[in-house]
Amino acid sequence: MTEVWFYHLQRQPLENVLPHLVEKSLEKGWRVVVQANSDERLDALDQSLWTYSDASFLAHGRARDGDAELQPVYLTTDVENPNGAALRLFVEGVDMTKALAGADPAYVRAIALFDGNNEEELLLAQEQWKKLKDLGFALTYWQQGDNGRWEKKG
């Protein structure tokens, strides 16, 4: 069964955290799907992945780019997994249960990234934690410490 992790962002915005998670996943040989609620949010993430570092970028694509199955990182607002991703990242309160209830066996891990300074995202994360726990998923909670490092809290 897919491991499900919750990342509680407190010290850095999503645009700073996402590229590093994607990099680490690609280093493991995993393909990645990033799911957001809107095309506008995907536009911002698209830009962030191209420009997050002066020294490098993260190759990625969306449905409009074509060749989805060839993309190491695929950005979407839907539940598809066209690139055979091992990791699925959910941002800004996307309903994880829709994508994971009939989970594609290719997923090794799914991660919800939520803004700890946004009350709505906190509540959505809590609701999803409960739903996924009830469905039998193994859940892990990570929180950014004062030093910006991730600390396993549950």
C-alpha positions as a Python dict, from the first residue, in 0.01 Angstrom:
ca = {
    (1, 'M'): (0, 0, 0),
    (2, 'T'): (116, 354, -75),
    (3, 'E'): (292, 535, 211),
    (4, 'V'): (123, 869, 283),
    (5, 'W'): (320, 1156, 432),
    (6, 'F'): (193, 1495, 543),
    (7, 'Y'): (438, 1786, 524),
    (8, 'H'): (341, 2078, 746),
    (9, 'L'): (503, 2387, 590),
    (10, 'Q'): (580, 2656, 846),
    (11, 'R'): (912, 2820, 764),
    (12, 'Q'): (925, 2812, 385),
    (13, 'P'): (666, 2851, 110),
    (14, 'L'): (568, 2567, -120),
    (15, 'E'): (771, 2717, -406),
    (16, 'N'): (1090, 2669, -201),
    (17, 'V'): (1009, 2321, -67),
    (18, 'L'): (863, 2154, -377),
    (19, 'P'): (1175, 2167, -598),
    (20, 'H'): (1389, 2002, -330),
    (21, 'L'): (1139, 1720, -276),
    (22, 'V'): (1120, 1666, -651),
    (23, 'E'): (1502, 1663, -679),
    (24, 'K'): (1535, 1401, -405),
    (25, 'S'): (1268, 1187, -570),
    (26, 'L'): (1435, 1202, -909),
    (27, 'E'): (1766, 1106, -746),
    (28, 'K'): (1590, 788, -627),
    (29, 'G'): (1486, 716, -984),
    (30, 'W'): (1123, 802, -914),
    (31, 'R'): (897, 988, -1151),
    (32, 'V'): (670, 1246, -991),
    (33, 'V'): (315, 1378, -1036),
    (34, 'V'): (226, 1711, -873),
    (35, 'Q'): (-147, 1776, -834),
    (36, 'A'): (-295, 2119, -760),
    (37, 'N'): (-651, 2253, -754),
    (38, 'S'): (-620, 2504, -1037),
    (39, 'D'): (-439, 2577, -1361),
    (40, 'E'): (-334, 2912, -1213),
    (41, 'R'): (-153, 2734, -932),
    (42, 'L'): (8, 2497, -1182),
    (43, 'D'): (131, 2801, -1377),
    (44, 'A'): (310, 2926, -1064),
    (45, 'L'): (458, 2583, -988),
    (46, 'D'): (559, 2543, -1352),
    (47, 'Q'): (756, 2867, -1332),
    (48, 'S'): (904, 2774, -995),
    (49, 'L'): (1040, 2442, -1121),
    (50, 'W'): (1211, 2612, -1415),
    (51, 'T'): (1363, 2897, -1212),
    (52, 'Y'): (1413, 2781, -851),
    (53, 'S'): (1793, 2774, -888),
    (54, 'D'): (2039, 2976, -1094),
    (55, 'A'): (2243, 2660, -1148),
    (56, 'S'): (1972, 2416, -1256),
    (57, 'F'): (1608, 2348, -1340),
    (58, 'L'): (1371, 2055, -1312),
    (59, 'A'): (1241, 1923, -1643),
    (60, 'H'): (866, 1875, -1629),
    (61, 'G'): (550, 1901, -1832),
    (62, 'R'): (173, 1930, -1838),
    (63, 'A'): (-102, 1791, -2060),
    (64, 'R'): (-69, 2088, -2296),
    (65, 'D'): (300, 2000, -2354),
    (66, 'G'): (227, 1651, -2488),
    (67, 'D'): (428, 1332, -2435),
    (68, 'A'): (307, 1301, -2074),
    (69, 'E'): (445, 949, -2047),
    (70, 'L'): (798, 1083, -2109),
    (71, 'Q'): (789, 1354, -1843),
    (72, 'P'): (996, 1289, -1527),
    (73, 'V'): (767, 1535, -1347),
    (74, 'Y'): (406, 1587, -1451),
    (75, 'L'): (187, 1874, -1328),
    (76, 'T'): (-191, 1824, -1325),
    (77, 'T'): (-525, 1913, -1171),
    (78, 'D'): (-657, 1561, -1236),
    (79, 'V'): (-605, 1217, -1078),
    (80, 'E'): (-421, 1061, -1374),
    (81, 'N'): (-71, 913, -1353),
    (82, 'P'): (39, 927, -1718),
    (83, 'N'): (413, 912, -1650),
    (84, 'G'): (400, 609, -1418),
    (85, 'A'): (505, 817, -1117),
    (86, 'A'): (621, 651, -795),
    (87, 'L'): (557, 973, -599),
    (88, 'R'): (245, 1188, -602),
    (89, 'L'): (259, 1533, -442),
    (90, 'F'): (-65, 1706, -345),
    (91, 'V'): (-65, 2080, -280),
    (92, 'E'): (-306, 2330, -130),
    (93, 'G'): (-565, 2089, 1),
    (94, 'V'): (-621, 1870, -305),
    (95, 'D'): (-844, 1578, -206),
    (96, 'M'): (-597, 1292, -182),
    (97, 'T'): (-864, 1026, -135),
    (98, 'K'): (-982, 1061, -496),
    (99, 'A'): (-638, 969, -629),
    (100, 'L'): (-543, 718, -360),
    (101, 'A'): (-864, 528, -282),
    (102, 'G'): (-808, 313, -589),
    (103, 'A'): (-437, 382, -570),
    (104, 'D'): (-228, 315, -874),
    (105, 'P'): (9, 40, -761),
    (106, 'A'): (296, 241, -912),
    (107, 'Y'): (284, 488, -621),
    (108, 'V'): (543, 418, -356),
    (109, 'R'): (460, 737, -168),
    (110, 'A'): (211, 1022, -167),
    (111, 'I'): (282, 1351, 7),
    (112, 'A'): (39, 1626, 104),
    (113, 'L'): (212, 1963, 139),
    (114, 'F'): (7, 2211, 337),
    (115, 'D'): (66, 2565, 461),
    (116, 'G'): (63, 2571, 840),
    (117, 'N'): (-17, 2942, 831),
    (118, 'N'): (-339, 2884, 634),
    (119, 'E'): (-628, 2773, 856),
    (120, 'E'): (-825, 2626, 564),
    (121, 'E'): (-532, 2410, 452),
    (122, 'L'): (-475, 2294, 811),
    (123, 'L'): (-837, 2184, 844),
    (124, 'L'): (-830, 2007, 507),
    (125, 'A'): (-512, 1823, 605),
    (126, 'Q'): (-672, 1709, 932),
    (127, 'E'): (-982, 1585, 747),
    (128, 'Q'): (-773, 1398, 493),
    (129, 'W'): (-557, 1243, 765),
    (130, 'K'): (-870, 1099, 925),
    (131, 'K'): (-1017, 973, 595),
    (132, 'L'): (-694, 807, 484),
    (133, 'K'): (-637, 653, 826),
    (134, 'D'): (-990, 508, 810),
    (135, 'L'): (-903, 362, 467),
    (136, 'G'): (-604, 183, 622),
    (137, 'F'): (-315, 389, 486),
    (138, 'A'): (9, 412, 684),
    (139, 'L'): (46, 783, 763),
    (140, 'T'): (347, 989, 869),
    (141, 'Y'): (348, 1353, 977),
    (142, 'W'): (648, 1580, 917),
    (143, 'Q'): (685, 1936, 1041),
    (144, 'Q'): (945, 2203, 968),
    (145, 'G'): (1152, 2281, 1275),
    (146, 'D'): (1297, 2618, 1371),
    (147, 'N'): (1610, 2536, 1172),
    (148, 'G'): (1402, 2460, 860),
    (149, 'R'): (1477, 2086, 876),
    (150, 'W'): (1200, 1829, 861),
    (151, 'E'): (1116, 1656, 1187),
    (152, 'K'): (909, 1338, 1201),
    (153, 'K'): (628, 1406, 1449),
    (154, 'G'): (396, 1114, 1399),
}
